XYZ file of C-alpha atoms in Angstrom:
674
model
C -0.036 -0.257 0.168
C 1.308 3.377 -1.060
C 2.387 5.732 1.759
C -0.304 8.147 3.171
C 0.470 11.816 2.791
C -0.993 14.942 4.195
C -2.345 16.963 0.884
C -0.390 20.590 0.894
C -2.849 23.809 1.560
C -2.687 24.468 -2.031
C -3.968 21.054 -3.294
C -6.785 20.919 -0.793
C -7.964 24.529 -1.412
C -8.257 23.627 -4.958
C -10.316 20.628 -4.117
C -12.647 22.541 -1.717
C -12.820 25.047 -4.562
C -14.004 22.396 -7.034
C -17.174 21.628 -4.798
C -18.484 25.184 -4.508
C -17.051 26.952 -7.636
C -18.081 24.721 -10.786
C -18.197 27.729 -13.386
C -18.736 31.571 -13.618
C -22.354 31.242 -12.651
C -21.207 29.685 -9.195
C -18.757 32.612 -8.519
C -21.676 35.204 -9.252
C -24.191 33.315 -7.147
C -21.821 33.435 -3.944
C -20.910 37.177 -4.716
C -24.409 38.244 -4.954
C -25.505 36.530 -1.961
C -22.738 37.830 0.219
C -23.845 41.422 -1.262
C -27.519 40.763 -0.027
C -26.129 39.449 3.213
C -24.558 42.877 3.791
C -27.670 44.854 3.232
C -27.070 46.293 -0.562
C -30.068 47.793 -2.000
C -28.485 48.550 -5.509
C -26.171 45.574 -6.986
C -24.466 45.674 -10.439
C -23.292 42.664 -12.074
C -20.815 42.906 -15.246
C -19.465 39.843 -17.119
C -17.274 39.540 -20.243
C -16.755 36.317 -22.274
C -19.475 34.777 -20.282
C -17.505 35.397 -17.105
C -14.200 33.391 -17.838
C -11.932 36.454 -18.050
C -13.783 38.954 -16.246
C -16.499 39.467 -13.369
C -17.419 42.485 -11.085
C -20.040 42.589 -8.550
C -20.730 45.961 -6.958
C -23.081 46.719 -4.290
C -23.981 49.564 -1.467
C -23.859 47.274 1.603
C -22.263 47.765 4.837
C -18.718 47.115 3.451
C -15.723 45.146 5.437
C -13.448 46.754 7.925
C -10.009 47.166 6.902
C -8.235 44.414 9.216
C -11.049 41.941 8.479
C -10.486 41.900 4.856
C -7.804 39.374 4.481
C -9.617 37.181 7.263
C -12.874 37.190 4.694
C -10.548 35.130 2.136
C -9.544 32.398 4.698
C -11.600 29.107 4.761
C -14.333 28.891 7.415
C -14.238 32.474 8.115
C -17.643 34.080 8.450
C -19.563 36.679 10.251
C -23.155 34.852 10.100
C -22.219 32.078 12.474
C -20.961 32.513 16.234
C -22.397 29.444 17.975
C -23.706 26.045 17.434
C -27.336 27.446 18.174
C -27.192 29.474 14.945
C -27.253 26.588 12.726
C -30.632 25.889 13.581
C -31.960 29.346 12.576
C -30.050 30.253 9.247
C -31.499 33.281 7.631
C -28.933 34.453 5.901
C -27.823 33.055 2.220
C -24.252 32.439 2.962
C -22.851 31.385 6.492
C -20.240 28.667 5.778
C -17.256 31.023 5.069
C -16.086 29.421 1.575
C -17.353 31.211 -0.948
C -14.382 33.981 -0.891
C -11.873 31.560 -0.064
C -13.123 29.280 -3.089
C -13.196 31.953 -5.560
C -9.671 33.181 -4.822
C -8.231 29.840 -4.669
C -9.041 29.392 -8.626
C -8.936 33.126 -9.792
C -7.139 36.673 -9.534
C -9.234 38.701 -7.101
C -9.404 42.401 -6.815
C -11.595 43.995 -4.120
C -12.406 47.874 -2.996
C -14.690 47.937 0.300
C -15.601 50.723 2.373
C -17.730 51.040 5.392
C -19.826 53.810 6.022
C -18.364 55.563 8.911
C -14.592 55.077 7.564
C -12.650 58.048 6.180
C -10.910 55.294 3.790
C -11.655 52.302 2.096
C -9.615 49.071 1.585
C -8.018 48.016 -1.689
C -6.973 44.076 -1.579
C -5.568 41.832 -4.631
C -4.880 38.087 -4.146
C -3.819 35.428 -6.687
C -4.317 31.982 -5.957
C -4.889 32.341 -2.355
C -1.586 34.390 -2.304
C -2.127 38.065 -1.056
C -0.447 40.466 -3.352
C -1.811 44.107 -2.068
C -3.452 45.057 1.090
C -3.624 49.168 1.441
C -6.119 51.775 2.094
C -7.630 53.928 -0.499
C -10.432 56.215 -1.432
C -13.522 54.401 -2.748
C -17.466 54.810 -2.463
C -19.304 53.308 0.473
C -20.156 49.226 -0.213
C -17.796 46.740 -1.924
C -16.756 46.154 -5.476
C -15.211 42.585 -6.183
C -13.370 42.033 -9.498
C -12.614 38.503 -10.532
C -10.287 37.867 -13.426
C -9.023 34.718 -15.296
C -11.291 32.324 -13.698
C -9.589 28.872 -13.190
C -6.173 30.099 -14.837
C -4.341 27.629 -12.215
C -6.755 24.842 -13.024
C -6.620 23.864 -16.772
C -8.236 20.820 -16.417
C -11.490 22.722 -15.317
C -10.929 25.158 -18.222
C -11.574 22.405 -20.591
C -14.998 21.310 -19.219
C -16.210 25.151 -19.554
C -18.900 25.554 -22.308
C -18.972 28.116 -24.750
C -19.128 31.858 -23.875
C -22.502 32.087 -25.071
C -23.920 29.106 -22.915
C -21.809 30.505 -19.671
C -23.311 33.710 -19.925
C -26.436 32.355 -20.240
C -26.240 30.265 -17.209
C -25.061 33.393 -15.310
C -28.022 35.441 -16.851
C -30.373 32.880 -15.274
C -28.698 32.750 -12.053
C -29.095 36.560 -11.630
C -32.982 36.650 -12.806
C -33.703 34.183 -10.063
C -31.779 36.169 -7.387
C -33.657 39.275 -8.758
C -37.126 37.659 -8.546
C -36.007 36.593 -4.971
C -35.487 39.950 -3.739
C -37.721 42.394 -5.518
C -36.850 45.350 -3.101
C -33.274 45.210 -4.204
C -32.451 46.931 -7.679
C -30.393 44.645 -9.871
C -28.274 45.615 -12.973
C -26.923 43.124 -15.377
C -24.081 44.133 -18.039
C -22.947 41.620 -20.382
C -20.023 42.096 -22.873
C -20.616 45.954 -22.513
C -24.450 45.847 -23.174
C -27.236 46.058 -20.338
C -29.374 43.055 -20.282
C -31.272 43.487 -16.936
C -32.453 46.306 -14.833
C -34.938 46.008 -12.040
C -36.687 48.754 -9.977
C -36.303 47.895 -6.508
C -39.576 48.563 -5.354
C -40.456 45.705 -3.420
C -43.024 44.647 -5.907
C -42.815 41.051 -7.098
C -44.877 41.867 -10.135
C -42.357 44.362 -11.089
C -39.276 41.934 -11.116
C -41.335 39.283 -13.146
C -42.033 42.043 -15.446
C -38.536 43.047 -15.637
C -37.096 39.593 -15.785
C -39.575 37.724 -18.032
C -41.232 40.456 -20.075
C -44.470 41.899 -20.564
C -46.411 38.956 -21.911
C -45.026 36.641 -19.490
C -46.252 38.672 -16.627
C -49.447 39.309 -18.147
C -50.453 35.352 -18.071
C -49.764 35.296 -14.068
C -52.268 35.389 -11.456
C -51.499 36.163 -7.968
C -51.023 33.450 -4.978
C -51.379 34.446 -1.206
C -51.918 31.499 1.065
C -51.116 30.582 4.529
C -51.471 27.038 6.449
C -50.128 26.229 9.519
C -47.377 28.534 9.677
C -46.539 28.357 6.215
C -47.210 31.123 3.772
C -47.099 30.703 0.081
C -47.105 33.865 -1.973
C -46.217 34.820 -5.611
C -47.765 34.133 -9.056
C -48.492 31.120 -11.072
C -49.310 30.977 -14.623
C -53.036 30.823 -16.278
C -53.458 27.192 -17.561
C -53.894 27.963 -21.107
C -50.474 29.629 -21.186
C -48.400 26.800 -19.785
C -44.963 26.003 -20.879
C -42.952 23.134 -22.615
C -40.393 22.478 -19.837
C -40.135 23.166 -16.332
C -37.649 25.947 -16.828
C -39.954 28.705 -15.722
C -40.772 27.173 -12.255
C -39.073 29.307 -9.648
C -39.385 28.338 -6.053
C -37.788 30.363 -2.958
C -37.575 29.056 0.464
C -37.106 31.979 3.014
C -35.964 34.189 -0.039
C -33.376 31.424 -1.084
C -33.637 29.874 -4.661
C -33.928 26.136 -4.650
C -34.806 23.371 -6.341
C -37.275 20.752 -4.775
C -39.425 17.792 -6.261
C -41.629 18.205 -3.431
C -42.581 21.925 -4.588
C -42.680 20.898 -8.226
C -45.190 17.831 -7.413
C -47.343 20.204 -5.253
C -47.507 22.858 -8.161
C -48.026 20.177 -11.212
C -50.668 18.318 -9.059
C -52.543 21.339 -8.397
C -52.948 21.941 -12.479
C -53.924 18.184 -13.161
C -57.015 18.184 -15.325
C -56.899 22.078 -16.386
C -53.656 21.770 -18.346
C -52.750 20.309 -21.787
C -50.774 16.808 -21.473
C -46.997 17.497 -22.225
C -47.008 20.839 -20.847
C -45.750 22.483 -17.418
C -47.112 25.565 -15.302
C -44.832 28.369 -14.796
C -44.404 30.053 -11.193
C -42.564 32.498 -8.957
C -43.522 31.178 -5.512
C -41.925 32.248 -2.556
C -42.456 29.800 0.606
C -41.991 31.570 4.236
C -41.718 29.338 7.086
C -39.455 28.946 10.408
C -35.932 28.302 9.906
C -35.580 25.582 12.239
C -38.106 23.208 9.981
C -35.492 23.489 6.970
C -31.994 22.105 6.449
C -30.176 24.447 3.953
C -26.768 22.953 4.454
C -27.214 19.734 2.261
C -25.672 20.708 -0.706
C -22.204 22.601 -1.400
C -23.931 25.329 -3.690
C -26.860 25.509 -1.376
C -29.745 24.940 -4.189
C -31.217 21.920 -2.377
C -32.698 21.940 0.954
C -34.524 19.356 3.224
C -37.695 20.105 5.109
C -38.170 18.255 8.588
C -41.749 17.083 7.081
C -42.523 17.365 3.313
C -46.031 16.842 3.524
C -47.275 20.472 5.272
C -45.029 21.993 2.622
C -46.907 19.960 -0.386
C -50.276 20.761 1.172
C -49.624 24.508 1.359
C -48.440 24.741 -2.053
C -50.959 23.002 -3.576
C -53.863 24.500 -2.044
C -52.349 27.670 -2.674
C -52.429 27.169 -6.005
C -55.331 25.676 -6.440
C -57.398 28.512 -4.399
C -55.794 30.880 -7.013
C -56.967 29.101 -9.853
C -60.501 28.798 -8.537
C -60.569 32.410 -7.598
C -59.469 33.443 -11.204
C -61.859 31.690 -12.463
C -60.185 31.039 -15.984
C -62.802 32.704 -18.025
C -60.468 33.580 -21.201
C -60.956 36.987 -23.087
C -60.811 36.401 -26.826
C -57.429 37.459 -27.757
C -56.900 39.827 -31.181
C -53.410 39.845 -32.583
C -52.192 42.986 -33.979
C -50.841 42.613 -37.581
C -50.169 44.730 -40.647
C -50.214 44.338 -44.497
C -46.810 43.747 -45.953
C -45.190 46.451 -48.079
C -44.804 44.674 -50.900
C -48.845 43.846 -50.981
C -49.921 46.946 -50.221
C -50.039 50.782 -50.912
C -49.340 53.272 -48.419
C -53.149 54.027 -47.968
C -53.858 50.223 -47.471
C -51.049 50.075 -44.542
C -54.010 50.231 -42.021
C -53.691 47.975 -39.067
C -55.893 45.021 -39.153
C -56.815 42.459 -36.314
C -57.009 38.733 -36.559
C -58.358 36.258 -33.966
C -55.537 34.332 -32.482
C -56.912 31.187 -30.957
C -54.213 28.417 -29.279
C -53.993 25.165 -31.703
C -54.156 22.184 -29.284
C -53.130 18.819 -30.334
C -55.708 15.943 -30.282
C -54.730 13.617 -27.748
C -54.455 10.117 -29.075
C -56.521 7.306 -27.838
C -54.512 4.588 -25.967
C -55.258 1.143 -27.557
C -55.197 -0.800 -24.100
C -58.446 1.348 -23.290
C -60.633 0.574 -26.250
C -61.898 -2.926 -24.866
C -63.007 -1.576 -21.619
C -64.513 1.565 -22.917
C -66.643 -0.524 -25.459
C -67.846 -2.930 -22.516
C -68.602 0.075 -20.488
C -70.398 1.539 -23.210
C -72.458 -1.665 -23.745
C -73.324 -1.930 -20.330
C -74.066 1.514 -19.004
C -75.141 3.484 -22.085
C -78.032 1.369 -23.059
C -80.996 2.385 -25.310
C -84.060 4.190 -23.100
C -84.808 6.891 -25.512
C -88.751 7.019 -24.846
C -88.203 7.444 -21.167
C -85.392 9.629 -21.303
C -86.644 12.228 -23.893
C -89.657 12.247 -21.822
C -88.102 13.174 -18.464
C -85.882 15.765 -20.112
C -88.835 17.458 -21.631
C -90.572 17.443 -18.413
C -87.498 18.849 -16.713
C -87.201 21.528 -19.336
C -90.736 22.349 -18.752
C -90.423 23.146 -14.850
C -87.360 25.250 -15.807
C -89.225 27.561 -18.137
C -92.676 27.251 -16.676
C -94.144 26.179 -19.921
C -95.600 23.091 -20.981
C -94.613 21.652 -24.882
C -97.009 20.162 -26.848
C -95.183 17.125 -27.418
C -91.586 15.474 -26.489
C -88.540 16.526 -28.505
C -85.501 14.385 -28.897
C -82.587 16.200 -27.705
C -80.285 13.709 -28.946
C -80.863 13.015 -32.599
C -77.662 11.986 -33.697
C -76.211 10.561 -30.333
C -76.438 7.161 -30.079
C -74.939 6.756 -26.656
C -77.506 7.111 -24.089
C -77.311 6.239 -20.070
C -79.849 3.566 -18.830
C -79.006 5.082 -15.184
C -78.881 9.069 -14.897
C -77.042 8.743 -11.362
C -74.555 6.142 -13.128
C -72.992 8.118 -15.989
C -75.188 11.306 -17.001
C -75.824 12.467 -20.299
C -76.794 16.204 -20.706
C -80.287 15.262 -19.534
C -78.781 14.999 -16.213
C -77.201 18.294 -16.404
C -80.624 20.082 -16.915
C -81.358 19.360 -13.328
C -80.866 22.219 -11.028
C -77.832 21.015 -9.309
C -75.512 22.371 -6.825
C -71.967 23.840 -8.317
C -69.523 20.636 -8.568
C -67.027 21.043 -6.007
C -63.241 19.945 -6.702
C -62.668 16.228 -5.127
C -59.360 16.067 -3.085
C -58.169 12.588 -2.422
C -55.564 12.569 0.467
C -54.719 10.851 3.556
C -57.069 13.190 5.568
C -60.207 11.001 6.325
C -62.661 13.959 6.357
C -63.475 15.804 3.315
C -63.195 19.497 2.910
C -66.163 20.635 4.431
C -65.497 24.441 6.028
C -65.394 26.981 3.693
C -64.855 30.954 3.914
C -66.515 33.237 1.783
C -64.503 36.261 0.336
C -66.088 37.941 -2.630
C -68.489 35.230 -3.690
C -65.416 32.922 -3.786
C -64.716 29.610 -1.617
C -61.156 29.502 -0.399
C -60.145 26.049 1.431
C -60.093 26.497 4.966
C -57.015 25.296 6.875
C -59.188 23.726 9.519
C -60.704 21.374 7.163
C -57.234 19.884 6.888
C -57.410 18.469 10.507
C -58.834 15.551 11.554
C -61.937 16.547 13.254
C -65.342 14.744 14.119
C -67.614 13.958 11.035
C -69.721 17.202 10.568
C -73.527 16.846 9.464
C -74.364 16.677 5.927
C -75.526 20.087 4.374
C -76.489 21.097 1.447
C -74.430 23.773 -0.443
C -75.652 26.952 -1.470
C -74.416 29.409 -3.946
C -73.641 32.906 -2.299
C -75.827 34.350 -5.024
C -78.178 33.705 -7.631
C -76.903 32.224 -11.118
C -76.500 34.831 -13.896
C -78.461 34.114 -16.760
C -76.967 34.181 -20.360
C -79.378 34.941 -23.591
C -78.827 32.175 -26.002
C -78.030 33.683 -29.348
C -77.434 30.655 -31.578
C -74.743 28.021 -32.490
C -71.933 28.463 -34.741
C -70.036 25.614 -36.974
C -72.766 22.944 -35.213
C -70.220 22.905 -32.364
C -69.804 26.329 -30.669
C -72.577 27.812 -28.579
C -73.145 31.702 -28.711
C -74.370 33.606 -25.867
C -74.739 37.023 -24.386
C -74.611 38.326 -20.814
C -74.139 42.199 -19.958
C -71.685 43.551 -22.610
C -69.793 40.255 -23.217
C -70.463 37.463 -25.650
C -69.684 34.230 -24.374
C -68.486 31.315 -26.793
C -68.717 27.748 -25.473
C -67.407 24.568 -26.830
C -70.428 22.317 -26.363
C -68.318 18.759 -26.575
C -65.656 19.883 -24.129
C -67.860 21.668 -21.657
C -70.126 18.519 -21.483
C -67.335 16.184 -21.655
C -66.318 18.143 -18.366
C -69.279 17.783 -16.672
C -69.616 14.116 -17.043
C -65.846 13.742 -16.022
C -66.421 15.391 -12.441
C -69.412 13.529 -11.784
C -67.551 10.057 -12.548
C -64.891 10.937 -10.178
C -67.324 11.816 -7.578
C -69.120 8.679 -7.656
C -66.156 6.362 -6.969
C -65.956 2.961 -7.501
C -68.413 0.763 -5.909
C -67.439 -2.615 -7.148
C -64.164 -4.537 -7.309
C -62.896 -7.628 -8.946
C -61.377 -10.476 -7.337
C -57.845 -11.304 -8.444
C -57.064 -15.385 -8.356
C -53.504 -16.484 -7.844
C -51.973 -13.366 -7.620
C -48.281 -13.185 -6.987
C -46.235 -10.706 -4.688
C -45.443 -7.042 -5.924
C -41.920 -6.249 -4.686
C -42.007 -2.410 -3.746
C -39.587 -0.307 -1.593
C -39.919 -0.102 2.049
C -41.200 3.676 1.958
C -43.484 2.723 -0.700
C -45.137 -0.491 1.174
C -45.322 1.682 4.403
C -47.441 4.474 2.444
C -49.739 1.894 1.086
C -50.063 0.436 4.853
C -50.974 4.000 6.271
C -53.617 4.471 3.572
C -55.404 1.197 3.698
C -58.746 2.602 4.523
C -58.485 5.086 1.401
C -57.189 2.139 -0.703
C -60.486 0.128 0.051
C -62.708 3.034 -0.503
C -61.185 3.209 -3.857
C -61.937 -0.601 -4.589
C -58.247 -1.930 -3.695
C -57.488 -4.551 -1.626
C -54.140 -5.592 -0.755
C -52.144 -7.991 1.293
C -49.401 -6.353 3.388
C -48.304 -8.951 5.800
C -45.227 -9.728 3.648
C -43.818 -6.447 3.515
C -42.171 -5.162 1.159
C -43.708 -7.679 -0.868
C -47.634 -6.919 -2.048
C -50.248 -8.951 -2.844
C -53.352 -7.723 -4.671
C -56.497 -9.615 -3.872
C -58.724 -7.196 -5.478
C -58.864 -4.230 -7.905
C -61.597 -1.705 -8.854
C -63.881 -3.328 -11.727
C -63.252 -0.282 -13.928
C -59.453 -1.252 -14.122
C -59.459 -4.832 -13.301
C -58.165 -5.674 -16.833
C -54.687 -3.425 -16.239
C -51.764 -5.092 -15.258
C -51.274 -4.689 -11.359
C -47.473 -4.735 -11.570
C -47.687 -1.318 -13.166
C -50.655 0.264 -11.212
C -49.876 -0.803 -7.701
C -45.929 0.685 -7.726
C -47.523 3.927 -9.196
C -50.389 4.312 -6.403
C -47.504 3.675 -4.078
C -45.254 6.139 -5.342
C -48.272 8.655 -5.088
C -48.857 7.996 -1.585
C -45.295 8.293 -0.905
C -45.161 11.806 -2.746
C -47.976 13.139 -0.374
C -50.198 13.486 -3.704
C -53.586 14.996 -2.921
C -55.109 12.772 -5.960
C -53.078 9.435 -5.497
C -55.201 7.663 -8.367
C -53.290 5.958 -11.100
C -52.745 7.797 -14.147
C -54.754 4.626 -16.046
C -57.993 5.250 -14.048
C -58.124 9.175 -15.198
C -57.529 8.072 -18.737
C -60.437 5.702 -18.563
C -62.875 8.487 -17.164
C -61.455 10.809 -19.977
C -62.232 8.161 -22.492
C -65.895 7.260 -20.981
C -66.806 11.165 -20.644
C -65.614 11.805 -24.204
C -68.062 8.915 -25.334
C -71.058 9.850 -23.555
C -70.855 13.560 -24.165
C -72.355 15.517 -27.156
C -70.662 15.517 -29.992
C -69.686 18.318 -32.656
C -72.244 18.243 -35.654
C -75.049 16.952 -33.079
C -78.096 18.309 -33.449
C -79.460 19.800 -30.221
C -82.293 22.028 -29.191
C -82.070 25.725 -28.045
C -83.073 24.874 -24.785
C -80.597 22.173 -24.226
C -77.768 24.539 -25.493
C -78.887 27.535 -23.352
C -78.920 25.277 -20.292
C -75.504 23.961 -21.108
C -74.106 27.334 -21.555
C -75.468 28.622 -18.044
C -74.173 25.728 -16.232
C -70.836 26.150 -17.638
C -70.759 29.954 -17.056
C -72.099 29.962 -13.515
C -69.688 26.698 -12.402
C -66.203 27.950 -11.549
C -64.621 24.354 -12.193
C -65.860 23.997 -15.438
C -63.231 25.884 -17.551
C -61.209 23.169 -19.144
C -61.893 19.672 -20.833
C -60.491 16.965 -19.071
C -57.714 17.210 -21.671
C -56.860 20.818 -20.588
C -58.642 22.560 -23.290
C -60.581 25.683 -22.661
C -64.205 25.685 -22.950
C -65.186 29.091 -22.950
C -63.859 32.503 -24.383
C -65.399 35.896 -23.942
C -65.373 38.680 -26.418
C -66.351 41.917 -24.893
C -68.356 44.742 -26.408
C -65.524 47.127 -26.631
C -63.465 44.490 -28.845
C -66.336 44.024 -30.838
C -66.854 47.711 -31.617
C -63.183 48.501 -32.222
C -63.330 45.783 -34.947
C -65.941 47.887 -36.620
C -63.862 51.212 -35.872
C -66.661 52.453 -33.392
C -63.999 52.595 -30.665
C -60.473 53.605 -31.166
């Protein structure tokens, strides 16, 4: 065995620096965090060639004393930690005393700093952790740090750096995220002598979002403000229609610190489930405030990951915060009009008048999955049987009651729809929708035994009350009543045999009849649950992780309500004894691990995706179709139900069901308004 040698200070410093400083963006992050901890209100960042040759960070913070400057570049030297107890309540962004030491180990550093009460400041230069100059000089209050020739003494690290453009983009991304986390600080970003970012520092988060992502992004956001069990979630999340193609625009901040968290991302995406297109992801800028002793920020060298003492309260608070914001917003979309102009080659000077063209998002159709075809066919044969005479007479009677009229003869409301329910309480076609029903409340599956019943009314909107999350004695059933009477829309007609046109106040409401009816049926299918189970003979054990097996064991009662019967006596092997009849044909080896993973992640709706896919398909089959002939009474009732139910704003696939055109926009097209 080779002899064991003690590493020299130079080598150990380079190894330690490699854990903290990976690229120029790592340097920028550490320096900006030090400026924020110093109480700066203005921070300017300047880079050249992606930060590989020149980085400058200037702030107006408290500055550093002359005698303390050399200490600041020593490893484990910090002013933010003095005792062991301080580690349990870290509120500063930096605390380990490694940033400046790591930076100066791999670059040439120059610093000028001055405290407010000092007559002169300090000029200090170090190269590769070796002091070159330490003198007093005149300079403004605050601190300016200049980093030159990053990794000049570590050629191996330089080979792994990317192109200047890529490295510069990473720096910009870091500055953007820190600017979002501290809207009270004015940030400036200069890249290759060109100003790239400037925030106002007025303390308004929306202003920072506007400066970082632009006007269109900010206009697509809705405000979030929610508190639960001492945890507060505030900020903005995107409207479902304007979701993104990836998770790049998901920004989470814990106690003003930017983090990456699977718990937060899962809760956000669960809140958007059912109202967002498949393959799209919600964007957000969410701040999570909680007690510092419930979060460990010292689990990653770059401090971009944290560990919560309990993930479930964090998950619940984010989920209900975003869900409440979406419900409050209502998600009734205004019809957008894109401003365009004629091209110069095809129009004269007098014809170059601006015109407007409607812009509607193009949504791809969701492809059917072959494994679901047989079960949908069986369900359709069993549930949707012909019962034309009874259904038509019942529908006409209900319409007569609603309108205080008695028609002379029954009218067939489903002339071209061959799918009809045998039992309206099982799977409702639109005849069941005509009944006067209370608005559908969102179904929340969780480990909590009691459903959400306590509600607070704020501006005619039902918020989710934190008291409902606590396990309490069952409350007596009571009928939900709307805070105010439903608004009645005047039915105008139907366009292209698929889009209902109605009028209310100074707005024209356009509803996709198939998408709206499909969502109504889907919500009622979810509400029914699963009453029957199919026994599984000769089932083999399914191997799960111990965490997944424990998650199933803790939720045994909810599993039984869902129609699952599992033998958990031989943990971590799980034997399936019965499945819900609706998914009995599916492979348990794929269903059970997904179900266990959903419980482990504290999902509010732990059902496997396959169940929702089947319910989507059944709802689509049962809903009225485009080009179907429907009576004006039926369509009028449908558009009124959709407009007055805040939960029906998207079809199960995430497509919007309604657009609104205001009278002003219409008059603008005819040049009655300017």
